[in-house]
Coordinates of C-alpha atoms in Angstrom, one line a residue:
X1469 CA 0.0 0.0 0.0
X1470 CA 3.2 2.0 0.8
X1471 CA 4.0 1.6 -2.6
X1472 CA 1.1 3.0 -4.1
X1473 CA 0.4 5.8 -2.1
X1474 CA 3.8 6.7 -3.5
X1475 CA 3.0 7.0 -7.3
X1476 CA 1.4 10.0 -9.3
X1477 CA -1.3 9.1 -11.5
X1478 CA -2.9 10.5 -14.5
X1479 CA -6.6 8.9 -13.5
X1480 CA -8.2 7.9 -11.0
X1481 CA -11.4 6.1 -10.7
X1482 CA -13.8 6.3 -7.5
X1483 CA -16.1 3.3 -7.6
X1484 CA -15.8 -0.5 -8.9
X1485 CA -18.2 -1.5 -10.4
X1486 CA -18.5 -2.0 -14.3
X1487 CA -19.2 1.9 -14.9
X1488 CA -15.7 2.4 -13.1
X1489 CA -13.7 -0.6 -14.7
X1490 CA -15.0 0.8 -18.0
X1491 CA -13.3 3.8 -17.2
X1492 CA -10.0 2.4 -15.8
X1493 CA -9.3 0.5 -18.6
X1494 CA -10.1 2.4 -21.5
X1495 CA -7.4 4.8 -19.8
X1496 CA -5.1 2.2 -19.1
X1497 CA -5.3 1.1 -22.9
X1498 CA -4.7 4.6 -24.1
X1499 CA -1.2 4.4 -21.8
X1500 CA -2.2 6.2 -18.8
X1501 CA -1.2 5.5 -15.3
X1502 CA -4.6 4.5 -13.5
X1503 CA -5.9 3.3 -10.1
X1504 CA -8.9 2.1 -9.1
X1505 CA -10.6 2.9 -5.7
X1506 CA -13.5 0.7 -4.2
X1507 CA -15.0 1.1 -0.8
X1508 CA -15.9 -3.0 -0.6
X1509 CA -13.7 -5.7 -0.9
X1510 CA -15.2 -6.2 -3.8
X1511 CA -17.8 -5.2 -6.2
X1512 CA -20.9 -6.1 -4.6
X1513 CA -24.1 -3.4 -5.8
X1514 CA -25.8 -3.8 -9.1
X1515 CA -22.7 -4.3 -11.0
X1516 CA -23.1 -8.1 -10.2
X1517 CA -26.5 -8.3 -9.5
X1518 CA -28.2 -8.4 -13.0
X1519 CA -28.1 -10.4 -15.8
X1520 CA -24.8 -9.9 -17.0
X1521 CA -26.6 -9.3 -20.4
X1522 CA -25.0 -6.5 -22.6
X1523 CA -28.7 -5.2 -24.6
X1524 CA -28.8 -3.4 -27.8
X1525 CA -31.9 -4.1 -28.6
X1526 CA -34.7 -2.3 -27.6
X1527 CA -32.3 0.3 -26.1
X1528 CA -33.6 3.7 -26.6
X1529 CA -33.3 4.9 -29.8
X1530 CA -30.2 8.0 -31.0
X1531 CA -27.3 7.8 -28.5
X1532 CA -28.0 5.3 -26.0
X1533 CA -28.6 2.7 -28.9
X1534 CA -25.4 3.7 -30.5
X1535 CA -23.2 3.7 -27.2
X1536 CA -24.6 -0.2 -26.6
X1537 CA -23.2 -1.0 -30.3
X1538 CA -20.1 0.4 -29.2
X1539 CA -20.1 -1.6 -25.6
X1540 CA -21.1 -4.6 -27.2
X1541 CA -18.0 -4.6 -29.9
X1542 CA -15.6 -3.2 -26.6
X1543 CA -17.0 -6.5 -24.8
X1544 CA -16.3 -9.2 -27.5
X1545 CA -13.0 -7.6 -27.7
X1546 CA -12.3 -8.0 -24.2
X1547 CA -14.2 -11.0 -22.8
X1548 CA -11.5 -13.6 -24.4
X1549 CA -9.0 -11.4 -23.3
X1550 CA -9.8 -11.8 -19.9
X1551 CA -11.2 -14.7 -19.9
X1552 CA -14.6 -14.5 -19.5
X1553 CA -16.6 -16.6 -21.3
X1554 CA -19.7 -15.7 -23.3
X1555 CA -23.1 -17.7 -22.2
X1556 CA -24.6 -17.5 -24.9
X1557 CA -25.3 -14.7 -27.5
X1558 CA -28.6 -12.9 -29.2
X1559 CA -32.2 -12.3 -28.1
X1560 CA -35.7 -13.7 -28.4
X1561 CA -38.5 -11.3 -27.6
X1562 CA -41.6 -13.4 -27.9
X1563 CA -45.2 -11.8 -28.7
X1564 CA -48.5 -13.1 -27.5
X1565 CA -51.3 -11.1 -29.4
X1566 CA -51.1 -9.0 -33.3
X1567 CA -50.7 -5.8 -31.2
X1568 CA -47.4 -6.8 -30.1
X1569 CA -46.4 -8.2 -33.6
X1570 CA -46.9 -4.8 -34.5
X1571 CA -44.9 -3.2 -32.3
X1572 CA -42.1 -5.7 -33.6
X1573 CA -43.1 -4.7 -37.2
X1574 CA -42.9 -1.0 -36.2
X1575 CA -39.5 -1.6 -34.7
X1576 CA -38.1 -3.5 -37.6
X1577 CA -38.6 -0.9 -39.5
X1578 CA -36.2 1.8 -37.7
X1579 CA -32.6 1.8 -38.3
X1580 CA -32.5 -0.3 -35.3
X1581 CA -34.1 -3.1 -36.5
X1582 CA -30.9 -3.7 -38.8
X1583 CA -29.8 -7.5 -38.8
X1584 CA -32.9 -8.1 -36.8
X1585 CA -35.9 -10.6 -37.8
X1586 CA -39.4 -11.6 -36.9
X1587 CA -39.8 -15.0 -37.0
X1588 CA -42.8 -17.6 -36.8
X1589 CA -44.4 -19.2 -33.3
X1590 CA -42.8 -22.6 -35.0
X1591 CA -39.3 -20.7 -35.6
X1592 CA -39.5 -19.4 -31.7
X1593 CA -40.6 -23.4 -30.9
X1594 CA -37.9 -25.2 -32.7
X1595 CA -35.3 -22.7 -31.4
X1596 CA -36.3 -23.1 -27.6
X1597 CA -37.2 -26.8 -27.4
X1598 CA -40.7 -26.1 -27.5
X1599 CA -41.1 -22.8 -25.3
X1600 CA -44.1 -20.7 -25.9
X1601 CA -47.9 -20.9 -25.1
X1602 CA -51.2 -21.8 -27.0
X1603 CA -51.4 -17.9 -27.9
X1604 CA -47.6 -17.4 -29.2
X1605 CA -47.9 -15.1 -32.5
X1606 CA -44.1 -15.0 -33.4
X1607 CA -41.1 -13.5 -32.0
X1608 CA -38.3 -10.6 -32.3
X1609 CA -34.8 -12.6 -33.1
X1610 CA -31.3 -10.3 -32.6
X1611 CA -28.4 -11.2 -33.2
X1612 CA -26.1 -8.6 -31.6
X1613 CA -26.5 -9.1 -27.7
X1614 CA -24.2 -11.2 -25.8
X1615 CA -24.3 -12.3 -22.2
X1616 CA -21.6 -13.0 -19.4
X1617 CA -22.1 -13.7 -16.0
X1618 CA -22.1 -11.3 -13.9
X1619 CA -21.0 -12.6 -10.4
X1620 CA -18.1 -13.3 -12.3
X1621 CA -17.5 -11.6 -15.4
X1622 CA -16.6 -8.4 -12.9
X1623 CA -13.9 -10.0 -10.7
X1624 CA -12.3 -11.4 -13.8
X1625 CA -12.6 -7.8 -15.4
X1626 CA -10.9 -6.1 -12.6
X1627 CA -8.1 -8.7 -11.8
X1628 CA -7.4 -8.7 -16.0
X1629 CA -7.0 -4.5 -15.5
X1630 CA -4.6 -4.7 -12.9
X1631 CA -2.6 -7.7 -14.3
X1632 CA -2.6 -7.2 -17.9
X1633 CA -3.0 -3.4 -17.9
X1634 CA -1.1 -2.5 -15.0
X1635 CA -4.7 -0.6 -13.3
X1636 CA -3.5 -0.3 -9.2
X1637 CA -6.6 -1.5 -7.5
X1638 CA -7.8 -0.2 -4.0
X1639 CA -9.9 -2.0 -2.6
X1640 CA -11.7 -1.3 0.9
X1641 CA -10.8 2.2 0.7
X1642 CA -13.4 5.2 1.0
X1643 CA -12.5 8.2 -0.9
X1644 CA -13.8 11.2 0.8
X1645 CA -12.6 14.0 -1.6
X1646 CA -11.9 14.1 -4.9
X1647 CA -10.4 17.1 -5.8
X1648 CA -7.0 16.4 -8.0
X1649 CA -4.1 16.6 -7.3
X1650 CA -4.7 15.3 -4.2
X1651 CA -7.8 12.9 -3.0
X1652 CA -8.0 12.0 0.8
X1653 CA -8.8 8.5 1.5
X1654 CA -8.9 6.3 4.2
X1655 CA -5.7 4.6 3.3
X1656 CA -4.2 8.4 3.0
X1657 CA -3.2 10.9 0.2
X1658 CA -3.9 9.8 -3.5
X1659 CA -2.0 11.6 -6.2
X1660 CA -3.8 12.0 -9.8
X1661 CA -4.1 14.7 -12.3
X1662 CA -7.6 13.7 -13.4
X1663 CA -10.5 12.1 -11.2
X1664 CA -13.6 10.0 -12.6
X1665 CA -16.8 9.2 -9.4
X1666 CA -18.6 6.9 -10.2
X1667 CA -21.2 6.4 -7.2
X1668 CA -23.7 4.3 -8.6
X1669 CA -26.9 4.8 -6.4
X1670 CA -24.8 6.4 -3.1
X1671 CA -25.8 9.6 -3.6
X1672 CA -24.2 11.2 -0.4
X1673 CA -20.8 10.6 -0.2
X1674 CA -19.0 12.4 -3.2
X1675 CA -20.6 15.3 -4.8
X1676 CA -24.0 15.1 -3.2
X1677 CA -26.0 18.7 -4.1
X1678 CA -24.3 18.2 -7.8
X1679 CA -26.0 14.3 -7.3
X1680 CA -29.1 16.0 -5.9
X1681 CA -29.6 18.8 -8.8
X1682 CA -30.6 16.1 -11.2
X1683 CA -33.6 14.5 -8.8
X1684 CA -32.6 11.1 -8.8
X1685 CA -34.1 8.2 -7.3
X1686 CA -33.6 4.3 -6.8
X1687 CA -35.1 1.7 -8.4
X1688 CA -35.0 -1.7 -6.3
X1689 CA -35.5 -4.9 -8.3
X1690 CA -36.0 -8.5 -7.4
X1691 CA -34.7 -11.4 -9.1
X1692 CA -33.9 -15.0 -9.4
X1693 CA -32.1 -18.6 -10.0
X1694 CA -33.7 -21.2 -11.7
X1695 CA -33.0 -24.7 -11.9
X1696 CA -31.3 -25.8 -14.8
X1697 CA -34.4 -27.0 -17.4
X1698 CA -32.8 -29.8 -19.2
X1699 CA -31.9 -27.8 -22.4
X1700 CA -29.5 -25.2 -23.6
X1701 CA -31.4 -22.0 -25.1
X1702 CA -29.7 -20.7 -28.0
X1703 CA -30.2 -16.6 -26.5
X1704 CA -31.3 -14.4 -24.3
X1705 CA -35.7 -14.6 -24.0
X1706 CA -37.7 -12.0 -23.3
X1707 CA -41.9 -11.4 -23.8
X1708 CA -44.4 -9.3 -24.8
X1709 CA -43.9 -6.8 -21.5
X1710 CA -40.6 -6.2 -22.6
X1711 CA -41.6 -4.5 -25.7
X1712 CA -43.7 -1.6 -23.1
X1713 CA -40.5 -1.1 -20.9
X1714 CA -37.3 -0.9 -23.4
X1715 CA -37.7 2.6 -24.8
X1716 CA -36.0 1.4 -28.3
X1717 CA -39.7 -0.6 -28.3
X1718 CA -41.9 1.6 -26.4
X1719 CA -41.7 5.0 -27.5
X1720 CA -42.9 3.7 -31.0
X1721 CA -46.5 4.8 -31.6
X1722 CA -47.7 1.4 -31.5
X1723 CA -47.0 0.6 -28.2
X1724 CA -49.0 2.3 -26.6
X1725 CA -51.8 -0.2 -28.0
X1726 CA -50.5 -3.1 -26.6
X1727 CA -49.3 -1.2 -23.1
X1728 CA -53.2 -0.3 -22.6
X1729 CA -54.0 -3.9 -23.7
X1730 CA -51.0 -5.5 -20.8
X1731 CA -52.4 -3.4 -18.6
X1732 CA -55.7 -3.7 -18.4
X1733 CA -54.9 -7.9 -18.6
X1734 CA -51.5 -7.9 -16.5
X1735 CA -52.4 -4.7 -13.8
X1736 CA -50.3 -6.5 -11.2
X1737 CA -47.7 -7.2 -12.9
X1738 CA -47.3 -3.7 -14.2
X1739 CA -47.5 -2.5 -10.5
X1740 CA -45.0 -4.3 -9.6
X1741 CA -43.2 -3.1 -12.9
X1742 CA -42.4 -6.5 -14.0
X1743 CA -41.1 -7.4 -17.5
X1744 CA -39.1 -10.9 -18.7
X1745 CA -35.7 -11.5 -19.5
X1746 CA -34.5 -14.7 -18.9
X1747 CA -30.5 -16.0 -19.1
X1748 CA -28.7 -19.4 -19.0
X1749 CA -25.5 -19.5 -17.0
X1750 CA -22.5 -22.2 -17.6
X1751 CA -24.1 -24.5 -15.1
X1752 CA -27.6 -24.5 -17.0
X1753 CA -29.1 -22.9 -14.3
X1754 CA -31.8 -19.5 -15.3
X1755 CA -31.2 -15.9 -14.3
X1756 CA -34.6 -14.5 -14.5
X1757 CA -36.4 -11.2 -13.4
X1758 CA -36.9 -8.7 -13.0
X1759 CA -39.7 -6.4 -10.9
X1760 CA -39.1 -2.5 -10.7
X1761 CA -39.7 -0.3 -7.8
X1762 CA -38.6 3.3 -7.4
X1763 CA -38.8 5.3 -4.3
X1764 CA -35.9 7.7 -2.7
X1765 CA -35.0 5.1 -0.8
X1766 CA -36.2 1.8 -1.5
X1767 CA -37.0 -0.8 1.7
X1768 CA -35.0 -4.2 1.4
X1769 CA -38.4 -5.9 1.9
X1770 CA -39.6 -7.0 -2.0
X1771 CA -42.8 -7.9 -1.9
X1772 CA -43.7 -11.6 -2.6
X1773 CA -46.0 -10.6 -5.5
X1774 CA -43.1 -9.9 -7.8
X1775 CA -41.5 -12.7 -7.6
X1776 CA -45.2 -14.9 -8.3
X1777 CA -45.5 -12.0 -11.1
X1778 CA -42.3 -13.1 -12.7
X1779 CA -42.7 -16.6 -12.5
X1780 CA -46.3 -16.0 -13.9
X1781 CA -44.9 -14.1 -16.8
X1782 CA -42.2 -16.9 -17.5
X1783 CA -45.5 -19.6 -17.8
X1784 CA -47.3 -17.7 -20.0
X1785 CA -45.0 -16.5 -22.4
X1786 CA -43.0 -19.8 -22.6
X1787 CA -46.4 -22.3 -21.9
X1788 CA -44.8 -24.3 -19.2
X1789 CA -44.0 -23.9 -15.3
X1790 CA -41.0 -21.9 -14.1
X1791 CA -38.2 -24.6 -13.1
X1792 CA -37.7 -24.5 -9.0
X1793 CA -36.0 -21.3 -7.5
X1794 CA -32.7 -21.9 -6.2
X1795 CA -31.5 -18.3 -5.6
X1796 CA -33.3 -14.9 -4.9
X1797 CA -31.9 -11.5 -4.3
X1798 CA -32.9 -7.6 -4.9
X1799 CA -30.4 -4.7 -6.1
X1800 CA -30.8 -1.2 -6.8
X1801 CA -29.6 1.0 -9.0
X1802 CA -29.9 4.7 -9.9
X1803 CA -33.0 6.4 -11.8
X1804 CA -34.0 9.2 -13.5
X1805 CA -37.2 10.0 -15.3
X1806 CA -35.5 12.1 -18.0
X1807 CA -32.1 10.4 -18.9
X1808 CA -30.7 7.1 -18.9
X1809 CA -27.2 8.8 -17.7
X1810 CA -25.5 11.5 -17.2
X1811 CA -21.9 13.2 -17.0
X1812 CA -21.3 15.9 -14.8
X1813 CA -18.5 18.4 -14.6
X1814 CA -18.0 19.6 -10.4
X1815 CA -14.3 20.8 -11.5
X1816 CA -12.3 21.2 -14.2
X1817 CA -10.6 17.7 -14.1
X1818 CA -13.4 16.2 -12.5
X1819 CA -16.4 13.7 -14.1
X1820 CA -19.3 12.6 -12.3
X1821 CA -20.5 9.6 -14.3
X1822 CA -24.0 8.1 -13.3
X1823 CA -26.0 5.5 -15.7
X1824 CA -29.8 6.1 -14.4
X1825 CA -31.4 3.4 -16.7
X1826 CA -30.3 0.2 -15.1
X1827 CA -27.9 0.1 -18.3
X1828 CA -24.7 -0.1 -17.3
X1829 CA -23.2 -3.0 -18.1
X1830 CA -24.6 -2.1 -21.6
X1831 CA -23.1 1.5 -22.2
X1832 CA -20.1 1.7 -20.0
X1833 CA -17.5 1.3 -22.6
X1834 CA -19.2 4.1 -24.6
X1835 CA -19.7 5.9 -22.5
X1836 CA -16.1 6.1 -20.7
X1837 CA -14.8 6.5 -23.8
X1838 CA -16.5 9.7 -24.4
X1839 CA -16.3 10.8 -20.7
X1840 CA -12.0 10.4 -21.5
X1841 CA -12.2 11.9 -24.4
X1842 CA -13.5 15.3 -23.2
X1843 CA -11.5 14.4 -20.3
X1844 CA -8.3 13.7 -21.4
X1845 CA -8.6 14.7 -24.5
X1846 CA -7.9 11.3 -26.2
X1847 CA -9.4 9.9 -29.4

């Protein structure tokens, strides 16, 4: 520690999870001298607590969409690199009723649609070993997501940075200023010409009226392991309430059809702001959620009705009972009703970086990379 506290640094990167790694090593790539400072022994917030699934589709249309292009490439570059394996890669978004077929339709037709594809109920069947109720219409097929796991896919991210990139990492270290040249921490004096926070949803400890000015909130979500079903799916799934939640979906004209039509069938499961994605880890097990719910401070007590919401989605979208539940946990992450993140400037060599759309494992490369840039002013 001695040691470290020692050297001068060009960066330095307050938070750990994958918003923060994305900014520690695109720097350390460009050459720069970079540590990383993390108040847990590890990552442990919302970083590792999703689905480990890097979305493009359905993401909201203009920069958000182009940002999880670029994330997406930045992660196929990387994963071998360090390691991590790819689960599996793609996305099924199946539809249960002509209103959601054309919201697909709608979608296809947007420069985001490109390289997608609607295919038939049978298509959707064949591909998923028979997944899909009575009342399945067809389904959205993408090719360009892929999907890591999480839990893992971090510490294997931040051991590759400091071994392969040379990223100093601090781990169990609070940083209580952040004001270059010099940040105090609780180890001591940190040296670095340039300083990226990135808080996730603590909103108190660095920068908190700058935090405060944008109004943000928390969203608290609950989610689960499945038992492995017996059968490999060949991508990500989602349904029909996906296609009312992902704004690269929803904010075409003709969703708002079939979001009155969820609702007035699904009202719980809109209260308890559930939509589908399901995930298949190495072990075969199911990562599947998720519920949404958004207060200042969200309670760790999940109600029980979103977890039967979320199961009840999973039977009728894919016609057969959710597998047993082996695991269950909630997260939260930071929200905002008008962005899905932003980049703040509190000093001249200062970035506040916050992803408010529960996006991040999607956009952070993209995003760092054009936080550095006006930072650092690299290409």
């Amino acid at each position: 520690m001695a040691a470290i506290m020692g050297k001068v640094y060009d960066l330095a990167v307050i938070g750990g999870g994958v918003i923060g790694l994305a900014h520690a090593i695109t720097a350390a790539r460009q050459g720069k001298r970079v540590v990383l400072i993390e108040r847990e022994r590890r990552a442990n917030g919302a970083s590792i607590r999703n689905f480990g699934f890097i979305t493009v589709t359905g993401q909201e249309r203009g920069a958000s969409w182009a940002l999880a292009r670029r994330t997406r490439d930045v992660w196929d570059d990387l994963a071998p690199r360090a390691g991590i394996a790819v689960e599996h890669r793609g996305l099924l978004v199946s539809a249960r009723s002509p209103e959601a077929i054309a919201v697909i339709e709608a979608f296809l037709a947007t420069e985001m649609g490109q390289g997608c594809d609607l295919i038939t109920a049978d298509a959707f069947r064949r591909a998923t070993y028979g997944l899909g109720g009575a009342d399945l219409h067809g389904a959205l097929y993408s090719p360009h997501e892929i999907r890591v796991e999480s839990r893992d896919a971090i510490p294997q991210l931040t051991r590759w940075a400091h071994e392969a990139l040379g990223v100093d990492i601090l781990t169990e270290t609070v940083a209580f200023s952040s004001l270059p040249p010099r940040l105090e921490t609780s180890r001591g004096v940190i040296e670095a010409g340039h300083v990226v926070v990135c808080p996730g949803d603590d909103f108190s400890t660095l920068w908190p009226d700058r935090i405060a000015a944008y109004g943000l909130r928390r969203c608290r979500l609950s989610m689960l392991r499945l038992a492995d079903p017996g059968f490999r799916l060949p991508a990500a799934l989602m349904s029909d309430l996906s296609l009312t939640r992902y704004t690269g979906y929803a904010a075409l004209p003709e969703a708002a059809v079939l979001k009155a039509k969820l609702i007035a069938e699904q009202p719980r499961h809109y209260a308890n702001g559930v939509h589908l994605i399901v995930a298949q880890g190495a072990d075969g097990s199911l990562i599947v959620g998720d519920s949404h719910h958004y207060d200042d401070l969200p309670g760790p007590f999940a109600p029980a009705s979103a977890e039967h919401d979320i199961l009840d989605e999973y039977a009728r979208a894919f016609g057969r009972a959710a597998p047993p539940v082996l695991e269950r946990w909630v997260g939260t992450y930071a929200s905002a009703d008008d962005r899905t993140w932003l980049v703040d400037s509190p000093a001249e060599n200062v970035r506040l970086v916050i992803v408010t759309g529960g996006t991040g494992a999607s956009t952070a490369f993209g995003i760092a990379e054009q936080v550095l840039t006006n930072l650092m002013g690299d290409a």
